Coordinates of C-alpha atoms in Angstrom, one line a residue:
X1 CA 0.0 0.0 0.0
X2 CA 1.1 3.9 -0.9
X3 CA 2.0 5.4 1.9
X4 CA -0.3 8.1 3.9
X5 CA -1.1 11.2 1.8
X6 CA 0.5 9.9 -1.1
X7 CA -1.0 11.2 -4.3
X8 CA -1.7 9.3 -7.3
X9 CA -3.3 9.5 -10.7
X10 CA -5.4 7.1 -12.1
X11 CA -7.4 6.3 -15.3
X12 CA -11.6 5.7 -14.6
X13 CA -13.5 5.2 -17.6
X14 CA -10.9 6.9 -19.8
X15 CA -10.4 9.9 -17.7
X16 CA -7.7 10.9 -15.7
X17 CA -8.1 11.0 -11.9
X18 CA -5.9 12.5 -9.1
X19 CA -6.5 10.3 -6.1
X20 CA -5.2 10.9 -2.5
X21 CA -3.4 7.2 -1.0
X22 CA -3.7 5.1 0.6
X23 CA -7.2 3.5 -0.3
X24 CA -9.0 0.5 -1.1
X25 CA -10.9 -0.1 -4.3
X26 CA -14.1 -0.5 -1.8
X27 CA -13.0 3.3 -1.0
X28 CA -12.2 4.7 -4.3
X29 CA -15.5 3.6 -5.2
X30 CA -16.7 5.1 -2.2
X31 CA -15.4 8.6 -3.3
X32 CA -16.7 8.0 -6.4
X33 CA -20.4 7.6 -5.0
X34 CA -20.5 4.5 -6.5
X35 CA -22.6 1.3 -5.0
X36 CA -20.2 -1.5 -4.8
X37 CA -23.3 -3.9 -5.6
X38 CA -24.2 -2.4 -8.8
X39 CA -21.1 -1.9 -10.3
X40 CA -17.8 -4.4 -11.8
X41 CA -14.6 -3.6 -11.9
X42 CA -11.5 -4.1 -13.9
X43 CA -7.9 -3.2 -13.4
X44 CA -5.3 -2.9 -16.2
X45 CA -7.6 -5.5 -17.6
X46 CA -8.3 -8.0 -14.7
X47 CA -11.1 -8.4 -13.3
X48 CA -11.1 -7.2 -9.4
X49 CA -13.6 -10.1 -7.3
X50 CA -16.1 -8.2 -5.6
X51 CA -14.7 -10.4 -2.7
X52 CA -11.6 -8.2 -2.8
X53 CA -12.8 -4.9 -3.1
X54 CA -11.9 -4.0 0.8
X55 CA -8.5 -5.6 -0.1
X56 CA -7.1 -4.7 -2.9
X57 CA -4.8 -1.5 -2.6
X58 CA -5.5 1.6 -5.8
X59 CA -1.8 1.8 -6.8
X60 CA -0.2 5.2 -8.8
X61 CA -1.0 4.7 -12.5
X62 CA -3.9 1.8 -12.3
X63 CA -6.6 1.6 -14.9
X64 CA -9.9 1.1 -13.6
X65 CA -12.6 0.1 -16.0
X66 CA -16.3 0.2 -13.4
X67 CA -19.6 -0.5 -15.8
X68 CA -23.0 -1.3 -15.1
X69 CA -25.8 -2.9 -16.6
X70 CA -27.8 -0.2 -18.5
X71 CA -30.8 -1.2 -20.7
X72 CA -29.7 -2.4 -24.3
X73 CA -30.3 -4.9 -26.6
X74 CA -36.7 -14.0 -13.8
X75 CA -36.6 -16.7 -11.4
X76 CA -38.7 -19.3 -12.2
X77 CA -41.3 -18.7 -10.0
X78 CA -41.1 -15.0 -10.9
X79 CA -44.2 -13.5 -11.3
X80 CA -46.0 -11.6 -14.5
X81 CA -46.7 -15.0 -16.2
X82 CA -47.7 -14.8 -19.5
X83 CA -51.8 -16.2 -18.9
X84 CA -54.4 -19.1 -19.5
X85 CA -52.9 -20.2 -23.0
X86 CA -49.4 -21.5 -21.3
X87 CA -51.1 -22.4 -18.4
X88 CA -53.2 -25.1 -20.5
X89 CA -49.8 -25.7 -23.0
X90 CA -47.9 -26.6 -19.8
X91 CA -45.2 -26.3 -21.9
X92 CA -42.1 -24.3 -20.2
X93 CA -38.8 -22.9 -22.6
X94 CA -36.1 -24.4 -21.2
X95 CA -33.0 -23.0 -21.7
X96 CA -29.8 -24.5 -19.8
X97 CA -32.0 -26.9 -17.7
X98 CA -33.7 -23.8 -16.4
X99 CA -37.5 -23.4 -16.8
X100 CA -39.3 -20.1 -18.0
X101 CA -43.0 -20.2 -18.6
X102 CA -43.0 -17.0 -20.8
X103 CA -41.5 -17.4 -24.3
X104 CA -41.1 -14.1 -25.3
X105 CA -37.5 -12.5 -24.7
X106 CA -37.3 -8.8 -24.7
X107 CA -34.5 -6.1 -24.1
X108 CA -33.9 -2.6 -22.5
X109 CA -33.2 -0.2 -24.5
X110 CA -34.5 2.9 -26.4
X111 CA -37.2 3.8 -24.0
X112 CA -37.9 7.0 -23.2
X113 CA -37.3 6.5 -19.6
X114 CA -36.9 3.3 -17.1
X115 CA -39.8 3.9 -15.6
X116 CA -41.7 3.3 -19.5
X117 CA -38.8 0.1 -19.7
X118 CA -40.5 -1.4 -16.5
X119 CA -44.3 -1.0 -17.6
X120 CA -43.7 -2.2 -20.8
X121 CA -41.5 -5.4 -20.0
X122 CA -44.3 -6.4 -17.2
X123 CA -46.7 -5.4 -19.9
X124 CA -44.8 -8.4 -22.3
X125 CA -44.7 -11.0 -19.4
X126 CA -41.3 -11.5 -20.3
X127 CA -38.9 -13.1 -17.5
X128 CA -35.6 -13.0 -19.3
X129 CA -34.6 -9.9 -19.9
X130 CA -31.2 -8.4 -22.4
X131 CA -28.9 -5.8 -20.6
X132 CA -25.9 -4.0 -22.3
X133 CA -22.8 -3.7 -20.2
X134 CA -21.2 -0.2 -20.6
X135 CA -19.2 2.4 -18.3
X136 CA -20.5 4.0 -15.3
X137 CA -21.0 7.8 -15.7
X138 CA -18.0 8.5 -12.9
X139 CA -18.6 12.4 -13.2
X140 CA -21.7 12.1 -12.2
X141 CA -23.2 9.0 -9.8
X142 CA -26.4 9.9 -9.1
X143 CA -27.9 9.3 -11.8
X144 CA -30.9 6.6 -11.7
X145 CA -29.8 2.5 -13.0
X146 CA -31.6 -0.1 -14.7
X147 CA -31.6 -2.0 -11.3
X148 CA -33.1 0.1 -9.7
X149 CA -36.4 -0.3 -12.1
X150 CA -35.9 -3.5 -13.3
X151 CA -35.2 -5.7 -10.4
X152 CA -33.1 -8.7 -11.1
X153 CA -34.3 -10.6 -8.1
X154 CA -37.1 -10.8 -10.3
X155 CA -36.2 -11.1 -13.5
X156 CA -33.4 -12.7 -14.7
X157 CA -30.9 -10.6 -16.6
X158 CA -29.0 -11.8 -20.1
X159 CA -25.9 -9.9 -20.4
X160 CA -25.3 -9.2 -23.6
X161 CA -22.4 -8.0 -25.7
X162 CA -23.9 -5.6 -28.0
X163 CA -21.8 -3.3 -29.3
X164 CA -18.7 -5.9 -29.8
X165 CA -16.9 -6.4 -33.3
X166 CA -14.3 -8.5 -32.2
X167 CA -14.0 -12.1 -30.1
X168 CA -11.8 -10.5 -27.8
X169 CA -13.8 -7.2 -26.8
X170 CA -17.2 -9.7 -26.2
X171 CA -15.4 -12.2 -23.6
X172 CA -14.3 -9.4 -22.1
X173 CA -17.3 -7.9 -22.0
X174 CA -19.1 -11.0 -20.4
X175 CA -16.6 -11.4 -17.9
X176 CA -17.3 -8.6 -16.7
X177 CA -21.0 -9.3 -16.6
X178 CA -20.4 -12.0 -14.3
X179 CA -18.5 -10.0 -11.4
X180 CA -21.3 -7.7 -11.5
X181 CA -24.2 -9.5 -11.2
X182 CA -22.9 -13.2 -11.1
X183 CA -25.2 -15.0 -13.6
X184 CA -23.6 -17.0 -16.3
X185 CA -26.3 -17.2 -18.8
X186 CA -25.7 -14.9 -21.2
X187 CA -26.0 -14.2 -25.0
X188 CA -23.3 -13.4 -27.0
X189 CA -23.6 -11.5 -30.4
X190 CA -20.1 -10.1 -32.5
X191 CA -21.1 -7.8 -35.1
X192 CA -19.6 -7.9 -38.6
X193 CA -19.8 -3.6 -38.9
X194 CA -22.0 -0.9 -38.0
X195 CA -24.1 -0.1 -40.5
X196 CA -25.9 -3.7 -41.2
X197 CA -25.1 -4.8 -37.4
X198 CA -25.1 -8.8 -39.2
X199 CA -23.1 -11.0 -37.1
X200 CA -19.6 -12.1 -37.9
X201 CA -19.8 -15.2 -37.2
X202 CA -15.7 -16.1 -37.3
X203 CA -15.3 -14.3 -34.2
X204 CA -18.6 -15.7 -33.1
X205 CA -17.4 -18.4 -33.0
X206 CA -13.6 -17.7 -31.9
X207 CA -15.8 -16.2 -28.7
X208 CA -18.2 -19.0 -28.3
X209 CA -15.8 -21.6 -27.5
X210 CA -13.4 -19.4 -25.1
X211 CA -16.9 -18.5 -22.8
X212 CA -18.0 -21.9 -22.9
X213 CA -14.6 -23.5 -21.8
X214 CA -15.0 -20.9 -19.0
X215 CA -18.3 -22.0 -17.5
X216 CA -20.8 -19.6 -19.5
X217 CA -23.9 -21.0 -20.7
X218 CA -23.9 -19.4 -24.1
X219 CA -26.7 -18.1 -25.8
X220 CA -25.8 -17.1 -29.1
X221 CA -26.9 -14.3 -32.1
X222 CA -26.1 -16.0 -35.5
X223 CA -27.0 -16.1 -38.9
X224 CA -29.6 -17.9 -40.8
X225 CA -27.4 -20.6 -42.0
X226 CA -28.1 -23.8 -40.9
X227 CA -24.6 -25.7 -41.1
X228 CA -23.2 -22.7 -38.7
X229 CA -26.2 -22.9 -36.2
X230 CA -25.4 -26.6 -35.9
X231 CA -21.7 -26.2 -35.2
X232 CA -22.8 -23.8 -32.7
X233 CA -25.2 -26.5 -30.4
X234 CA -22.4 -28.8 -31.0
X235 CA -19.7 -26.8 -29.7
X236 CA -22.0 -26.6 -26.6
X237 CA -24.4 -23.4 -26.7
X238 CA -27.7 -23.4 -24.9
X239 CA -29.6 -22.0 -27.5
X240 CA -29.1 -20.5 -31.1
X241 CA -30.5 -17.3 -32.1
X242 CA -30.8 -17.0 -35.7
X243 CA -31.7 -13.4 -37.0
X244 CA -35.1 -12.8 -38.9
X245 CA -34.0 -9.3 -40.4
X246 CA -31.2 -7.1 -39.7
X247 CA -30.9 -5.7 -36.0
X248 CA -33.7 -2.8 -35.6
X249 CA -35.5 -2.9 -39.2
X250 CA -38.9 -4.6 -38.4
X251 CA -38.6 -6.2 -41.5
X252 CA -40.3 -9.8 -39.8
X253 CA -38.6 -12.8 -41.6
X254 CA -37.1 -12.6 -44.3
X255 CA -36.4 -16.4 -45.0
X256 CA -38.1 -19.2 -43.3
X257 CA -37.0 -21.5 -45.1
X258 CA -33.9 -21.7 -43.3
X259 CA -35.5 -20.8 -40.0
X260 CA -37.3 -23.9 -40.7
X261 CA -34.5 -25.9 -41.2
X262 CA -32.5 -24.7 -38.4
X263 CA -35.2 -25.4 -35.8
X264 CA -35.8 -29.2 -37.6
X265 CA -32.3 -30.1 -36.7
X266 CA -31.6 -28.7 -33.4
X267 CA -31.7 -30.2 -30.2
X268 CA -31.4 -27.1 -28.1
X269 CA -33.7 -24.1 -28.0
X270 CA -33.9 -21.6 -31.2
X271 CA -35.1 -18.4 -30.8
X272 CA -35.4 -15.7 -33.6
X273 CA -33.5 -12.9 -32.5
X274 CA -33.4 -9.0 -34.7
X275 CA -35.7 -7.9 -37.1
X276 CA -39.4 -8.9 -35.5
X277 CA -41.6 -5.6 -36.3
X278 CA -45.0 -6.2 -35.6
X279 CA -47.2 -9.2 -33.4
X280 CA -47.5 -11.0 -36.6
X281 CA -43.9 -11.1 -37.2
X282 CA -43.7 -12.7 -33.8
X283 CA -46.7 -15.5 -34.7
X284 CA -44.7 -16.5 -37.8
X285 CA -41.9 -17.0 -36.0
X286 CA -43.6 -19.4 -33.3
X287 CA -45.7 -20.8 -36.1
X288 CA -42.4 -22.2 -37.8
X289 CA -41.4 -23.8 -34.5
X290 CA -39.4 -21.7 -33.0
X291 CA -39.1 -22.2 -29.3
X292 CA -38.7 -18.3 -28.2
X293 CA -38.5 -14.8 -30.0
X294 CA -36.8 -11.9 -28.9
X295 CA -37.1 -8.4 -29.5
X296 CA -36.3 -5.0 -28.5
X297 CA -37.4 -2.2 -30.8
X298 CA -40.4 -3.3 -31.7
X299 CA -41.9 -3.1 -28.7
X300 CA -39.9 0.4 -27.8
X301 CA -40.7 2.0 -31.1
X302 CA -44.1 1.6 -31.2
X303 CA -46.6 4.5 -30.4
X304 CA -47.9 2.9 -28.0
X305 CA -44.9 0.9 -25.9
X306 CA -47.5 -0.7 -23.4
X307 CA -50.1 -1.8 -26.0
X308 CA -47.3 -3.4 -28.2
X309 CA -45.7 -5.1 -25.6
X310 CA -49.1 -7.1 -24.7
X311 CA -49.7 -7.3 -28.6
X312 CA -46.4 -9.5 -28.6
X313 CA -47.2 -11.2 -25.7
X314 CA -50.3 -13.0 -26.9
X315 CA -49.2 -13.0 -30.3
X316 CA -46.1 -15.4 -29.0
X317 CA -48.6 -17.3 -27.4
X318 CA -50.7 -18.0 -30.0
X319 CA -47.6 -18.8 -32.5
X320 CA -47.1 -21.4 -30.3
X321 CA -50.2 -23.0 -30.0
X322 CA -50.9 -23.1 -33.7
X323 CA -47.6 -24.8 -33.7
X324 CA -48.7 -27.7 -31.9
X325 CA -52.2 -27.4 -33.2
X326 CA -50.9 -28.3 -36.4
X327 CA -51.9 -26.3 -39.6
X328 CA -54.5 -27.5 -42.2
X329 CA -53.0 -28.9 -45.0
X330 CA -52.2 -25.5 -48.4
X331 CA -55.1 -26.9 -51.0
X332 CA -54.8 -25.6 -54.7
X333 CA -58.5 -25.5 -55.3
X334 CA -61.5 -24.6 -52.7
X335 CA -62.8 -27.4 -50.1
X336 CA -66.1 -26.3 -49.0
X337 CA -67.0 -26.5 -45.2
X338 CA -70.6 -27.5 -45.4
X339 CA -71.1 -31.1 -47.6
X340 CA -72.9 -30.2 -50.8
X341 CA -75.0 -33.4 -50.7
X342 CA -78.3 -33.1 -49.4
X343 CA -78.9 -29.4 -51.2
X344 CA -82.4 -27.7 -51.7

């Protein structure tokens, strides 16, 4: 430890901070105003164990790196269920032996406000829930966290790695998830560039297999190819997550034919992930056997936040029950209802 008075500069969040020594990294968070629950830490790119936060000394030249969970991209017994229709399905999504009895996935960002983020996810009955990982604002502590609307007790979070172009910048990324919040579950997407936001799926997979050597229970953003979404499940991910459209465009899916064709073959869960628009979007997408959708800015978009979210709540659930109804059979001519025997 620096000795008494000693002064030292550091590096939070990119910026340059003059410290006074000796401290703790449970102090200089302290100084900060930071909550030491809410926040993860990394120094010169280690991650600091929340365990050691009273230990570990702040030495002259250290670079911190303290992020949050902030809305972007629930227990199983978590209430907001998602009504009669599932309760008379039975039929759970199951997704690394845990059970979830809503099907419908949705994530945090581009509300207005966390307080229209909380109505409208309760609104959707969804349980999982996507959260971005990004820096805390430092400069200015106060203000209000996704945790703090959004409780994780309740629902369960899905760290994500939005944002990440590279294998390296999304394992980092999720390690850092895991120090702040400690769940292991998360979903992993590694964008090919920023103006189509497709996945690049060599570094997808580069990351995939690093997170899943180290314990993570990968969910995984992917392409519509069916030979890739394969060697993903076999590799060991919990669930594949094919896009239907490009990330944000409401364009509903584009080919179904290979949607199709990924869910025929997989033995883990497949949920279409980007590019849902509308409730019917959503329907198709459970129609064609998909186990789960999510979505983000279809739901934050809308006029209406609140309405859309329920929209895509029942429209998930009735996806799924035509699914297992079982579609009449396409007919090239007309087949009346009524028997034409027996006519006046």
């Amino acid at each position: 430890m620096d000795g008494a008075g000693t002064a030292m500069q550091v590096t939070v969040n990119g910026e340059a901070k003059a410290v006074d020594g000796p401290l703790t990294v449970a102090q200089m968070l302290t100084r900060f105003g930071l909550d030491s629950r809410k926040v993860a830490v990394e120094r010169n790119l280690e991650i600091v164990p929340r365990s050691g936060y009273e230990r570990e000394p702040v030495r002259d030249g250290d670079r911190f790196e303290i992020v949050h969970f902030i809305g972007g991209g629930a227990p199983d017994a978590a209430p907001g269920g998602v009504g009669d229709a599932a309760d008379e399905c039975a039929d759970p999504l199951v997704v690394a032996g845990r059970s979830f009895r809503s099907r419908l996935l949705v994530g945090t960002g581009k509300y207005k406000d966390f307080p229209e983020t909380a109505r409208a996810i309760e609104a959707s009955g969804a349980e999982i829930v996507t959260v971005a990982v990004r820096r805390v604002n430092v400069s200015d502590p106060s203000q209000p966290m996704l945790v703090d609307y959004v409780d994780p007790k309740k629902y369960t979070y899905l760290p994500n790695t939005a944002g990440c172009f590279n294998a390296a910048d999304a394992v980092r990324t999720l390690k850092l998830a895991r120090e702040a919040g400690g769940w292991d579950l998360v979903k992993l997407e590694v964008l090919g560039d920023a103006k189509t936001l497709y996945p690049n799926m060599l570094e997808t997979l580069a990351a995939a297999e690093i997170l899943i050597k180290d314990g993570f229970k990968v969910m995984v953003y992917c392409t519509d190819d069916p030979i890739l979404a394969k060697r993903l499940e076999e590799m060991g991910c919990v669930a594949v997550m094919p896009l239907a459209a490009p990330i944000g465009s409401g364009l509903g899916i584009q080919n179904p034919v290979n949607i199709r064709l990924i869910v025929e073959q997989a033995q883990v869960p497949v949920l279409v992930d980007a590019g849902v628009g509308t409730a019917s979007d959503a329907a198709v997408a459970m129609e064609l056997g998909c186990d789960g959708v999510l979505l983000n800015t279809a739901i934050a978009e809308a006029k209406d936040p609140i309405k859309m979210a329920y929209a895509m709540r029942y429209a998930v659930q009735a996806g799924r029950l035509a699914y297992k109804a079982g579609r009449m059979a396409k007919k090239l001519y007309a087949d009346p209802s009524s028997p034409l025997a027996g006519l006046i």
